[in-house]
Short mmCIF file of C-alpha atoms in Angstrom, two decimals:
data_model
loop_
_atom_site.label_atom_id
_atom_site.label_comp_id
_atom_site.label_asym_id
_atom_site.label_seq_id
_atom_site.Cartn_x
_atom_site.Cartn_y
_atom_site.Cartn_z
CA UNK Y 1 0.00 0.00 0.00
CA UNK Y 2 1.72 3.74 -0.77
CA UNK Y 3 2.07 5.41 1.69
CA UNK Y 4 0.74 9.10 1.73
CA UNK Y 5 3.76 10.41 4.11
CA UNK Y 6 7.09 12.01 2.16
CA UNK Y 7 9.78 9.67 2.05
CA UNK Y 8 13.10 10.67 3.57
CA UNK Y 9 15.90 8.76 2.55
CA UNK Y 10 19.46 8.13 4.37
CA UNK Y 11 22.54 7.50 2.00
CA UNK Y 12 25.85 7.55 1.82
CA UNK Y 13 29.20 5.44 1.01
CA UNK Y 14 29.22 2.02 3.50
CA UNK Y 15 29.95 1.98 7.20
CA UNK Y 16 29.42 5.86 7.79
CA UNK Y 17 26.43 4.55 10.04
CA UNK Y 18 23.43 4.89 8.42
CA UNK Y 19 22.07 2.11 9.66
CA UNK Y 20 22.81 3.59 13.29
CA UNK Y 21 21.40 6.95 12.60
CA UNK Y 22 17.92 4.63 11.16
CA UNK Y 23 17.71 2.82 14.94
CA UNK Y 24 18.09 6.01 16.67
CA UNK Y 25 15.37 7.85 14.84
CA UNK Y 26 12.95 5.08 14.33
CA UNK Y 27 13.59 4.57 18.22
CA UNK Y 28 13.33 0.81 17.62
CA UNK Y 29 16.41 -1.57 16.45
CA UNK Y 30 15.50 -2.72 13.47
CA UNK Y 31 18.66 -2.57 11.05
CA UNK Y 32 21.57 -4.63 11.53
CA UNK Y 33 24.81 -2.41 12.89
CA UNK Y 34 27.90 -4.40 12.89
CA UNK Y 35 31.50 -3.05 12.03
CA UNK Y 36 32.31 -3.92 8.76
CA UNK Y 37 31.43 -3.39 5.49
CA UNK Y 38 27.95 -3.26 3.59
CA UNK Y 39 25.69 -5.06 6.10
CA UNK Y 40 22.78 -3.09 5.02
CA UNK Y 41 21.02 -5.18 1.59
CA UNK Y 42 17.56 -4.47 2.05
CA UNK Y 43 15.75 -0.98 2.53
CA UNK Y 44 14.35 -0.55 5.45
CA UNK Y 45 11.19 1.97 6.40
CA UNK Y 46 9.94 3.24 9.44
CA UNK Y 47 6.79 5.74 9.49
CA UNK Y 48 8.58 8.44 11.67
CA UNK Y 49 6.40 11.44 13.86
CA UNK Y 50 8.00 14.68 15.06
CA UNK Y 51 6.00 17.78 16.46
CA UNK Y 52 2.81 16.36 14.56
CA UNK Y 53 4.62 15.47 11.67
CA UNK Y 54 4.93 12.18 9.68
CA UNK Y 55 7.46 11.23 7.34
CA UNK Y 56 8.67 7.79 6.01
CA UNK Y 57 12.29 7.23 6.83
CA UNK Y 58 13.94 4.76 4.30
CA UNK Y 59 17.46 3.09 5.42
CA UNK Y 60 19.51 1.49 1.91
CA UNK Y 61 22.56 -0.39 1.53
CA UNK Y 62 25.93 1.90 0.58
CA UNK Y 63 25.05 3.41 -2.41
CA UNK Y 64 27.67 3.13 -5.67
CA UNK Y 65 27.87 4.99 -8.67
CA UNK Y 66 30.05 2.38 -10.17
CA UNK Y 67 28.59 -0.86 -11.77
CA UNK Y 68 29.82 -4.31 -10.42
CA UNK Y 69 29.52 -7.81 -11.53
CA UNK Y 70 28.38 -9.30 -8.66
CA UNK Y 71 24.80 -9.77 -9.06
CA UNK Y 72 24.10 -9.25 -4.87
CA UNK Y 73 26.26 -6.05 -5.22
CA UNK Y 74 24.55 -4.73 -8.33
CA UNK Y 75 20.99 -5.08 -7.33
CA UNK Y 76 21.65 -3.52 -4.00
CA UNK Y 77 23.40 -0.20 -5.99
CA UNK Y 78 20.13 -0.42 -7.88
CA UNK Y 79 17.67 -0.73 -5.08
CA UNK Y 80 19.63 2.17 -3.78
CA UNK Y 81 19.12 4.68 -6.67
CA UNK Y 82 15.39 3.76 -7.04
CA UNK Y 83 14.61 4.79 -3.26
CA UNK Y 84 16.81 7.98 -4.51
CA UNK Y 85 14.98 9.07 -7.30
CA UNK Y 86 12.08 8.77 -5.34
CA UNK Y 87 12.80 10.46 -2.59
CA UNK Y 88 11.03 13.58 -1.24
CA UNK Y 89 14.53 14.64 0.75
CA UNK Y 90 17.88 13.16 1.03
CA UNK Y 91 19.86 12.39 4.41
CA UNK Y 92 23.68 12.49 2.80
CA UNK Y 93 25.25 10.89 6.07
CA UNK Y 94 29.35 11.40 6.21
CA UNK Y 95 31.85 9.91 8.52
CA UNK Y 96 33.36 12.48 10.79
CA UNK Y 97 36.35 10.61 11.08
CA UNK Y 98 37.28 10.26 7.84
CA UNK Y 99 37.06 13.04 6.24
CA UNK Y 100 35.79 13.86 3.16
CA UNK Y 101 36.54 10.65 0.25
CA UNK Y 102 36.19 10.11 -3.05
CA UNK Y 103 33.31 8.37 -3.11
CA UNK Y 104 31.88 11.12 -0.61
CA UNK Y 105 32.69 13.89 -3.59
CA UNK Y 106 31.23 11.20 -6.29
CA UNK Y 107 27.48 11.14 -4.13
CA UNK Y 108 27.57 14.55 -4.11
CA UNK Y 109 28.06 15.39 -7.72
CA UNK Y 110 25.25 12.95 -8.01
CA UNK Y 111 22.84 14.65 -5.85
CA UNK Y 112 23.70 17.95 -7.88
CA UNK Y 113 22.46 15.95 -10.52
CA UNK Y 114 19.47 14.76 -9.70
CA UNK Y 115 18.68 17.95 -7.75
CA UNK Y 116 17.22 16.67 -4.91
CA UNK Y 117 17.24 18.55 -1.67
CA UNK Y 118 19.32 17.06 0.40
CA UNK Y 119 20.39 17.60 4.21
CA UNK Y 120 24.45 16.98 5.26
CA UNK Y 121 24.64 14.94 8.08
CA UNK Y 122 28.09 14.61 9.48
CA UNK Y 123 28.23 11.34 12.17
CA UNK Y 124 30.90 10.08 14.42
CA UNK Y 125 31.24 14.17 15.27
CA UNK Y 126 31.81 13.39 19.20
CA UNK Y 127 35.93 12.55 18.64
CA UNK Y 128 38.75 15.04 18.30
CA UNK Y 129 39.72 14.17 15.23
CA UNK Y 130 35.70 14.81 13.60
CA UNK Y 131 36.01 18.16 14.89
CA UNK Y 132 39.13 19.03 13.54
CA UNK Y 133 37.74 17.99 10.00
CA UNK Y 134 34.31 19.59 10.09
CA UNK Y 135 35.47 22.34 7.72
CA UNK Y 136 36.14 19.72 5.03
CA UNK Y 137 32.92 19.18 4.75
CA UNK Y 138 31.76 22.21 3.67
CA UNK Y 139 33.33 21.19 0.27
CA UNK Y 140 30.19 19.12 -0.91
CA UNK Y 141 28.12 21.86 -1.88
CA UNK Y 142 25.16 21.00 0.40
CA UNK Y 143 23.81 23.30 3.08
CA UNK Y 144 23.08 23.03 5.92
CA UNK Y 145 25.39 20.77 7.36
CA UNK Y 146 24.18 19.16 10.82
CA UNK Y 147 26.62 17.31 12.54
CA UNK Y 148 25.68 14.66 15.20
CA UNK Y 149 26.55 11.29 16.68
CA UNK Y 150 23.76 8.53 16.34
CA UNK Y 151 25.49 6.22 18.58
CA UNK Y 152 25.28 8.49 21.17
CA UNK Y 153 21.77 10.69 20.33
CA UNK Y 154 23.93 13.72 19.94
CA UNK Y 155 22.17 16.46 17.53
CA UNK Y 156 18.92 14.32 16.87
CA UNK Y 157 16.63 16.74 17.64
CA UNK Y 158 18.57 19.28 15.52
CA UNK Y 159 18.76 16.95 12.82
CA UNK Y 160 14.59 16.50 12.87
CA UNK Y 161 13.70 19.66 13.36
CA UNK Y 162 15.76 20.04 10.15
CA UNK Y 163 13.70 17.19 8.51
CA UNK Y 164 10.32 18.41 9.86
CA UNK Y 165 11.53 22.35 8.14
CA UNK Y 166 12.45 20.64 5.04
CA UNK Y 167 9.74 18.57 4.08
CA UNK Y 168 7.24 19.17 1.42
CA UNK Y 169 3.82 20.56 2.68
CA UNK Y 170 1.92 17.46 1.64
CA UNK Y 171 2.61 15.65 4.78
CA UNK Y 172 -0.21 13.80 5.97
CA UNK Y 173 -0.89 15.09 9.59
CA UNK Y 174 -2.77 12.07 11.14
CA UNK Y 175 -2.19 8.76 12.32
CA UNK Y 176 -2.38 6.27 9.84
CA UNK Y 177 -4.68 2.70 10.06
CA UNK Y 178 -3.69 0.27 12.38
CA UNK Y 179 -2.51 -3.28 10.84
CA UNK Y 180 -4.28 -5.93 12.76
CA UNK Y 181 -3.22 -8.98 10.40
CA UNK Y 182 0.40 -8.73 10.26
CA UNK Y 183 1.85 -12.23 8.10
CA UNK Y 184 5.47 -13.31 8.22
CA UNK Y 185 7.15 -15.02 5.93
CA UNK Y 186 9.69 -17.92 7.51
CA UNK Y 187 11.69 -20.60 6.19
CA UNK Y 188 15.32 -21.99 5.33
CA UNK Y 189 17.92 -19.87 3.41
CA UNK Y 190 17.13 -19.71 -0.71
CA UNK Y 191 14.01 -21.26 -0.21
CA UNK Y 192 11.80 -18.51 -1.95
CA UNK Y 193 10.75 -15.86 0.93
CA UNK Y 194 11.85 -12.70 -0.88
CA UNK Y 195 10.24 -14.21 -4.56
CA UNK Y 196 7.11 -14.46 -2.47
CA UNK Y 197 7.28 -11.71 -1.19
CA UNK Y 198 7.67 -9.33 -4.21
CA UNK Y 199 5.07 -11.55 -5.63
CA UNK Y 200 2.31 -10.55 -3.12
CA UNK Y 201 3.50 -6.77 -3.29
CA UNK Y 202 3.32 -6.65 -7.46
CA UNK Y 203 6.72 -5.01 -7.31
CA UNK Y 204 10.50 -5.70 -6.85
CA UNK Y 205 11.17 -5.03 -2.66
CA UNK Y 206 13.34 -7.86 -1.59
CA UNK Y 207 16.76 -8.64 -3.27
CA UNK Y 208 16.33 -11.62 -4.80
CA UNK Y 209 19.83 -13.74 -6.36
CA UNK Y 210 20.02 -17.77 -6.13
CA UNK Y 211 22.97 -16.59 -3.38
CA UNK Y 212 21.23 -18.10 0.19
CA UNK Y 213 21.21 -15.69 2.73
CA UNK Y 214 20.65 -12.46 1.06
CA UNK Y 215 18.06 -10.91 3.39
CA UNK Y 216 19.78 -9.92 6.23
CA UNK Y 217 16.90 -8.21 8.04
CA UNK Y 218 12.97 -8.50 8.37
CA UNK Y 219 11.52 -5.93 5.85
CA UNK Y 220 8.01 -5.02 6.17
CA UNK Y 221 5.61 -3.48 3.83
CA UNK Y 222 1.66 -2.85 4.17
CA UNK Y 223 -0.74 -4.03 1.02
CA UNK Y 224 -4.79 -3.82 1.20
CA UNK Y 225 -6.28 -7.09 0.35
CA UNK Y 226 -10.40 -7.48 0.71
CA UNK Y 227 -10.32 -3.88 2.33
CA UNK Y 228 -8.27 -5.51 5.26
CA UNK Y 229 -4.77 -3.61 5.71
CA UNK Y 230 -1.99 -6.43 5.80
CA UNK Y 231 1.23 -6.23 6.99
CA UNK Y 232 3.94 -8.83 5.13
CA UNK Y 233 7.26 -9.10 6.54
CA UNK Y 234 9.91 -11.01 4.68
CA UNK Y 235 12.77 -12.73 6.75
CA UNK Y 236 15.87 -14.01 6.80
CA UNK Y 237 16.47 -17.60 6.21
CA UNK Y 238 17.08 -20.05 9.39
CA UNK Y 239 19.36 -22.56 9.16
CA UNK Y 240 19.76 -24.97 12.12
CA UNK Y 241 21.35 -24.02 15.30
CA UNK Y 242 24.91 -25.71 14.81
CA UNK Y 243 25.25 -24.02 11.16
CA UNK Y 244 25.12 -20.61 12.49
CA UNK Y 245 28.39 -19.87 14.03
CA UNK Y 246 28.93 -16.18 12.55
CA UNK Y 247 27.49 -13.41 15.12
CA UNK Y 248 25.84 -11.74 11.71
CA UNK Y 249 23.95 -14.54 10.95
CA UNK Y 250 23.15 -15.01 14.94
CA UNK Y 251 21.85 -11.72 15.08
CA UNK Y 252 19.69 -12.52 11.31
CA UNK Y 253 18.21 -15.68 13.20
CA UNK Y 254 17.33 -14.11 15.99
CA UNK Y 255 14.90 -11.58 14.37
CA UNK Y 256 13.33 -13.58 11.76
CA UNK Y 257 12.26 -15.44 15.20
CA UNK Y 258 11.55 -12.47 17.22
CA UNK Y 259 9.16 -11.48 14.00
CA UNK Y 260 7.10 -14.49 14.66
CA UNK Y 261 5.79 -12.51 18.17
CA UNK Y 262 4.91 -9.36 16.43
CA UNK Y 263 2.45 -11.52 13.40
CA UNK Y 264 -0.92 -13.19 13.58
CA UNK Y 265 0.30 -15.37 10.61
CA UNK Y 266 3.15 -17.29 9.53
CA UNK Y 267 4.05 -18.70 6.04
CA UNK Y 268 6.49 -21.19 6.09
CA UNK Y 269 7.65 -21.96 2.91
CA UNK Y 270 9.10 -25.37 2.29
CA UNK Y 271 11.39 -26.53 -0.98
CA UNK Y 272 9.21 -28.96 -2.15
CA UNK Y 273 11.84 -30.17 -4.19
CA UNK Y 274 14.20 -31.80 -1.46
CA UNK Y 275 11.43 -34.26 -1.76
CA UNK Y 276 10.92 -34.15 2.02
CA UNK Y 277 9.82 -31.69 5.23
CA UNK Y 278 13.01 -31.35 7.08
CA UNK Y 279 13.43 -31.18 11.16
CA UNK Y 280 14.53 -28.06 11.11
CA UNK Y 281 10.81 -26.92 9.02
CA UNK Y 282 9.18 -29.26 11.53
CA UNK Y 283 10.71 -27.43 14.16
CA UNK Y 284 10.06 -24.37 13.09
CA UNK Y 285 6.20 -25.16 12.10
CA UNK Y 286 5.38 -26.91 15.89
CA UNK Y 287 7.21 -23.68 17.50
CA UNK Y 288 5.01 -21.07 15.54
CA UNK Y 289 1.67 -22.79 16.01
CA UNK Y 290 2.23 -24.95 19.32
CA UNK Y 291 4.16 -22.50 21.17
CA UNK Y 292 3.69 -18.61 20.02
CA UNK Y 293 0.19 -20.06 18.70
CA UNK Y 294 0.21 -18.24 15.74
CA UNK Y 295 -1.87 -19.17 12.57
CA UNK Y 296 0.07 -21.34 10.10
CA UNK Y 297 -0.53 -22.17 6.61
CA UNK Y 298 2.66 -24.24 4.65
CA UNK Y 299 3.52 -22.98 1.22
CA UNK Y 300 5.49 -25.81 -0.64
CA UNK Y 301 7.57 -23.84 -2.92
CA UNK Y 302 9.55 -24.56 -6.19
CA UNK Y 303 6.65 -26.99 -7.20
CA UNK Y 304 7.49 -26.44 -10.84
CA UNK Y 305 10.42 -28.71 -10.24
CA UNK Y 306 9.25 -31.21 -8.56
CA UNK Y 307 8.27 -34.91 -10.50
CA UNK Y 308 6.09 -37.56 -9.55
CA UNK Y 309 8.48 -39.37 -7.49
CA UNK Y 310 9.24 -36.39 -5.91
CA UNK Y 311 6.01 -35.84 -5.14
CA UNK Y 312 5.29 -39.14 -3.69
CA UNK Y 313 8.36 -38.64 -1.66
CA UNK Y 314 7.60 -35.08 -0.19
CA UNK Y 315 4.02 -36.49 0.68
CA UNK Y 316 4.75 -39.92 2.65
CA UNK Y 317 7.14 -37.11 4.82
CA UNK Y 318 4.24 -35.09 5.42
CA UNK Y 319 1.93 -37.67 6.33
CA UNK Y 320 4.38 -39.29 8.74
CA UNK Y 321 3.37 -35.83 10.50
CA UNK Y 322 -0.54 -36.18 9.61
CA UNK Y 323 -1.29 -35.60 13.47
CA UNK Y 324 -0.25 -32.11 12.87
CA UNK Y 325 -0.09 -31.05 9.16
CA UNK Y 326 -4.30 -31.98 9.39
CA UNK Y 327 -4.52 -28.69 11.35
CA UNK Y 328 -3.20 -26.81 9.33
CA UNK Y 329 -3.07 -25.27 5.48
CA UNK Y 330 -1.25 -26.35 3.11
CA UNK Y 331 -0.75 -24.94 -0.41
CA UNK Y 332 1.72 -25.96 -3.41
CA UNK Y 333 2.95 -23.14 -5.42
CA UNK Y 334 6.02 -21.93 -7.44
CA UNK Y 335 7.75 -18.29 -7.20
CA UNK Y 336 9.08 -19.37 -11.22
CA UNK Y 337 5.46 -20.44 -12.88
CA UNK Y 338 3.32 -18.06 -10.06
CA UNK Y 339 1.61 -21.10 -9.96
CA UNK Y 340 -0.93 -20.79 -7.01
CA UNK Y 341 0.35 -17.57 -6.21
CA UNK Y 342 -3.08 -15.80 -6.62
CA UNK Y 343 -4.54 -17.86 -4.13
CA UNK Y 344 -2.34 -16.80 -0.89
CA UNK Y 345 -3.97 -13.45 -0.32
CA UNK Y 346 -7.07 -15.27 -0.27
CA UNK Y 347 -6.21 -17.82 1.84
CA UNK Y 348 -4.85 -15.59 4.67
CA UNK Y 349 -7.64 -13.67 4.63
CA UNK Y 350 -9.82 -16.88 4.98
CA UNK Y 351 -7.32 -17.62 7.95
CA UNK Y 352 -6.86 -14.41 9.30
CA UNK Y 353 -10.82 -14.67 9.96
CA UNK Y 354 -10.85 -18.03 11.44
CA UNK Y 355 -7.74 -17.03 13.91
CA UNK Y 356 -9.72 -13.98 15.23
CA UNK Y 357 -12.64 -15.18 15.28
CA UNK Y 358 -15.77 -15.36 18.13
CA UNK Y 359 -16.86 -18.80 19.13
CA UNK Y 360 -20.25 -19.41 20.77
CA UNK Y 361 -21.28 -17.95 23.98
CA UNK Y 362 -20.15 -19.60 27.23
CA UNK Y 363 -23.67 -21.69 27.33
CA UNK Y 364 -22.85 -23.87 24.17
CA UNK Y 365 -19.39 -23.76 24.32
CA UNK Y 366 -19.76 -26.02 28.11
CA UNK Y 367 -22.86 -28.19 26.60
CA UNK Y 368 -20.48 -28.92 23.85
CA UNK Y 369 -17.78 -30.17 26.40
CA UNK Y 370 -20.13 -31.72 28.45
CA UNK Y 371 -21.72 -33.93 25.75
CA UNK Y 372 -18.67 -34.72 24.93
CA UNK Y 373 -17.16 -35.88 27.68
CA UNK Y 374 -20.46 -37.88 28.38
CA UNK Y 375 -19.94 -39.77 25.30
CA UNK Y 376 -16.70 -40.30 25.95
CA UNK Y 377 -15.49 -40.38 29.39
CA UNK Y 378 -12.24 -39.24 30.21
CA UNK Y 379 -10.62 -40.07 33.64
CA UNK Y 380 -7.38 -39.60 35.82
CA UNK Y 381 -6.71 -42.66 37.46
CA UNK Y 382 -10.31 -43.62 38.78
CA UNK Y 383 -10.98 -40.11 38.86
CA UNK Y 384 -13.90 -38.59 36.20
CA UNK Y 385 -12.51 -35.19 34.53
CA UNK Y 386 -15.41 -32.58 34.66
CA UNK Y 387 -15.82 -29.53 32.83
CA UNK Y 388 -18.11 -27.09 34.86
CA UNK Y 389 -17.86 -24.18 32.31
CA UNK Y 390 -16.13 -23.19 29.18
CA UNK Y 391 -15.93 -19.93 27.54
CA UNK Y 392 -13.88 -17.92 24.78
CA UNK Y 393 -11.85 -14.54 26.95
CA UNK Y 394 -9.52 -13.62 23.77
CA UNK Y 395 -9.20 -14.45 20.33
CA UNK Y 396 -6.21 -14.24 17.76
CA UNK Y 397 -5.00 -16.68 19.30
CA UNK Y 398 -8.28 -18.59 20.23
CA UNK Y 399 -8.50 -18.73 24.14
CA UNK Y 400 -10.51 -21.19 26.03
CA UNK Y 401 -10.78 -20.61 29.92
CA UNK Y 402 -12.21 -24.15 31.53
CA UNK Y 403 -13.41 -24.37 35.00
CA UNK Y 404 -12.69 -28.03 35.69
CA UNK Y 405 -12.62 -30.53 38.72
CA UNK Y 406 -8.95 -30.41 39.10
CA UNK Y 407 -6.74 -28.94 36.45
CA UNK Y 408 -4.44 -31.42 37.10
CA UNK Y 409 -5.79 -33.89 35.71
CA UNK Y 410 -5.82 -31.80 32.60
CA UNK Y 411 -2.44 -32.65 30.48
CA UNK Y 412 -1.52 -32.02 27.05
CA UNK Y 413 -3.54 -35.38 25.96
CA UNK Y 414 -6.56 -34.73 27.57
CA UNK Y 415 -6.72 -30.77 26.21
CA UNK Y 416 -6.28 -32.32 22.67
CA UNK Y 417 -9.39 -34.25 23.03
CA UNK Y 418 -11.09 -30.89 23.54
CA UNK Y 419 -8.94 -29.76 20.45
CA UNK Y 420 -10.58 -32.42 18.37
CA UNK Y 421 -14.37 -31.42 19.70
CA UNK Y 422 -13.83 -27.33 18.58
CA UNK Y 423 -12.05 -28.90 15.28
CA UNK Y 424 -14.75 -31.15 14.21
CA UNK Y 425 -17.78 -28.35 15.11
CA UNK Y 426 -16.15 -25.51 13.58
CA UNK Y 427 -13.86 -24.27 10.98
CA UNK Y 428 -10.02 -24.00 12.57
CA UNK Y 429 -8.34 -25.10 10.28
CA UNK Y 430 -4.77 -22.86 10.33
CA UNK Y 431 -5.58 -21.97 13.95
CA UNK Y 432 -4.34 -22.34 16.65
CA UNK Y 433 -5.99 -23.11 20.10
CA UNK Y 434 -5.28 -22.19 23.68
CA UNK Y 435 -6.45 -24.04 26.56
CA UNK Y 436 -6.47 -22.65 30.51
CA UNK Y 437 -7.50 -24.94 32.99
CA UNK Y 438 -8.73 -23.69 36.36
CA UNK Y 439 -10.12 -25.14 39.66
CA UNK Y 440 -14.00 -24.66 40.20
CA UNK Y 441 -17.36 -23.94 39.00
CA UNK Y 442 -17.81 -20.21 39.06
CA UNK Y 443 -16.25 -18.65 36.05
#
């Protein structure tokens, strides 16, 4: 979905701390900040508000003026220089320490060029040696100059009240629509996420190559499907614990995870043509909907090259896991042919609906456990298990509070037989369900 708010958009040569500068004024960690060189692939955008102003801050990789012939390099420069041309206002972020280089002079001639308005922003300016080389700066041919330090929060509010002056007039001045369905997409390295994803959003946001491990960081983006705003945040790839040894790819793991707390729904794509669900998917599938009891549908990807033994194959793995892949959706597609790829949207939505949806009223929700349970007993011991009441408090996830004989009694087995009852009345399918168990008749 375009967004109506200006875009402001941070660039300048690699490692000058862009990415820094992004985190401090979104106020929320969301780009990767290591120290070396070109960790940034992605754009990244945050909706920023300062004195009753919005703007959309954009974070890119380094940009280059010079072309390159590796194809991860390239389409970075060119991701880049579209977010560029588009942009409403230009953050031109310098290293303090450095001095003025080369490539410094070569992004200014280019802004010249394209005669954006642009805003200086020296960083690293809290050392000595910054100071000393402030003048340098002045060099570029852009005015003003603000010089700060966004490790430290030194000259923010300078810098935004700078932003805020400089925008064009046709910022929107009110809060925009809150996303209730946010959907993430998860899965192993080169196994189709960012194909999906610029699939869904009709135009080219993730860097795609066949190099695994080319999204670095969750990026997010908003679409309108069915008049319901969706959020879709592409990840990057998880590998299994004892492959990640590099603190990069730690910190990549660890946010394509944390993204599964923020969503309502998670697409796990599988390569369909490994001929097999691997632990690591099956891992990944029972943690999302078991244990953050989020709504899961499986996309089995790169279906276009998969044969009839193949096929055979991939299915016997699946149904080895029939206990579980029954409560859930499942949908072959292929990022190559687009095969199926018209009927995700659709399907979220359906789930979406299911996951947030309002069962019956406590009344038939505990004669539906009750004739239940008299058809089919179910005891601890010698003990009879009793369900007094039963009633929906939440939903997205679906929350059932019982009021029970002992909750006790009440394990994982005998909450799956009450599983099976809301399953077989009503239409779950995708979603998740949450059982509390508590002591007494009086809800």
């Amino acid at each position: 979905m375009k967004s109506n708010y200006p875009s402001v958009v941070i660039v300048g040569r690699t490692n000058v701390g862009k990415s820094t500068l992004f985190n401090r004024l979104s106020e929320d960690v969301k780009s990767l900040t290591l120290d070396f060189h070109g960790v940034t692939r992605d754009f990244l955008k945050d909706t920023i508000s300062w004195q009753g102003r919005f703007f959309d801050l954009i974070d890119t990789g380094g940009v280059s003026l010079q072309k390159t012939e590796d194809e991860l390099a390239e389409k970075t420069r060119l991701v880049a220089l579209n977010m560029l041309e588009k942009a409403d206002l230009v953050l031109f972020v310098c290293d303090g320490t450095t001095g003025v280089l080369s490539e410094d002079l070569a992004i200014a001639k280019m802004l010249h060029k394209l005669g954006k308005k642009a805003l200086l922003v020296v960083n690293k300016s809290d050392t000595h040696l910054a100071q000393e080389r402030q003048y340098e700066f002045a060099r570029l041919g852009h005015q003003p100059v603000i010089v700060i330090s966004a490790q430290h929060g030194l000259g923010i509010a300078d810098l935004l009240e700078a932003i805020v002056h400089a925008l064009p007039e046709k910022t929107v001045e009110q809060e925009e629509k809150e996303v209730r369905c946010r959907v993430v997409l998860l899965g192993k390295p080169n196994v189709g996420k960012s194909s999906l994803m610029n699939l869904l959003l009709k135009q080219e946001r993730s860097i795609v190559t066949n190099q695994p491990g080319t999204t670095r960081e969750p990026i997010s983006e908003r679409i309108t499907f069915y008049k319901e705003d969706m959020l879709i945040t592409d990840t990057p790839g998880i590998r299994k614990k004892h492959s990640v040894t590099e603190k990069l790819e730690t910190m990549m793991v660890g946010r394509a995870l944390r993204s599964i707390e923020d969503s309502g729904i998670v697409l796990l794509l599988i390569d369909a043509h490994e001929g097999r669900i691997s632990d690591q998917e099956l891992k990944l599938a029972f943690y999302t909907f078991e244990k953050k009891y989020k709504a899961l549908i499986v996309l089995r990807n790169k279906q276009d090259l998969v044969d009839e033994d193949l096929q055979d194959s991939l299915d016997f793995s699946l149904s080895e896991y029939q206990f579980f892949m029954k409560k859930i959706e499942q949908l072959s597609i292929s990022c190559v042919t687009e095969k199926n790829i018209g009927k995700i949207l659709p399907l979220v939505d359906q789930v979406w609906h299911r996951y947030t949806q309002q069962l019956p009223d406590e009344r038939e929700l505990t004669l539906l456990f009750q004739q239940a349970l008299a058809e089919r007993p179910l005891f601890h011991q010698s003990m009879k298990l009793e369900v007094f009441k039963a009633r929906q408090v939440v939903s997205g996830p679906i929350t059932i509070v019982m009021r029970v004989n002992n909750p006790q009694w009440f394990g994982s087995s005998q909450l799956a037989f009450f599983e099976g009852v809301l399953r077989a009345k009503f239409d779950l399918k995708g979603v998740p369900i949450k059982f509390v168990a508590r002591r007494g008749k009086i809800v």
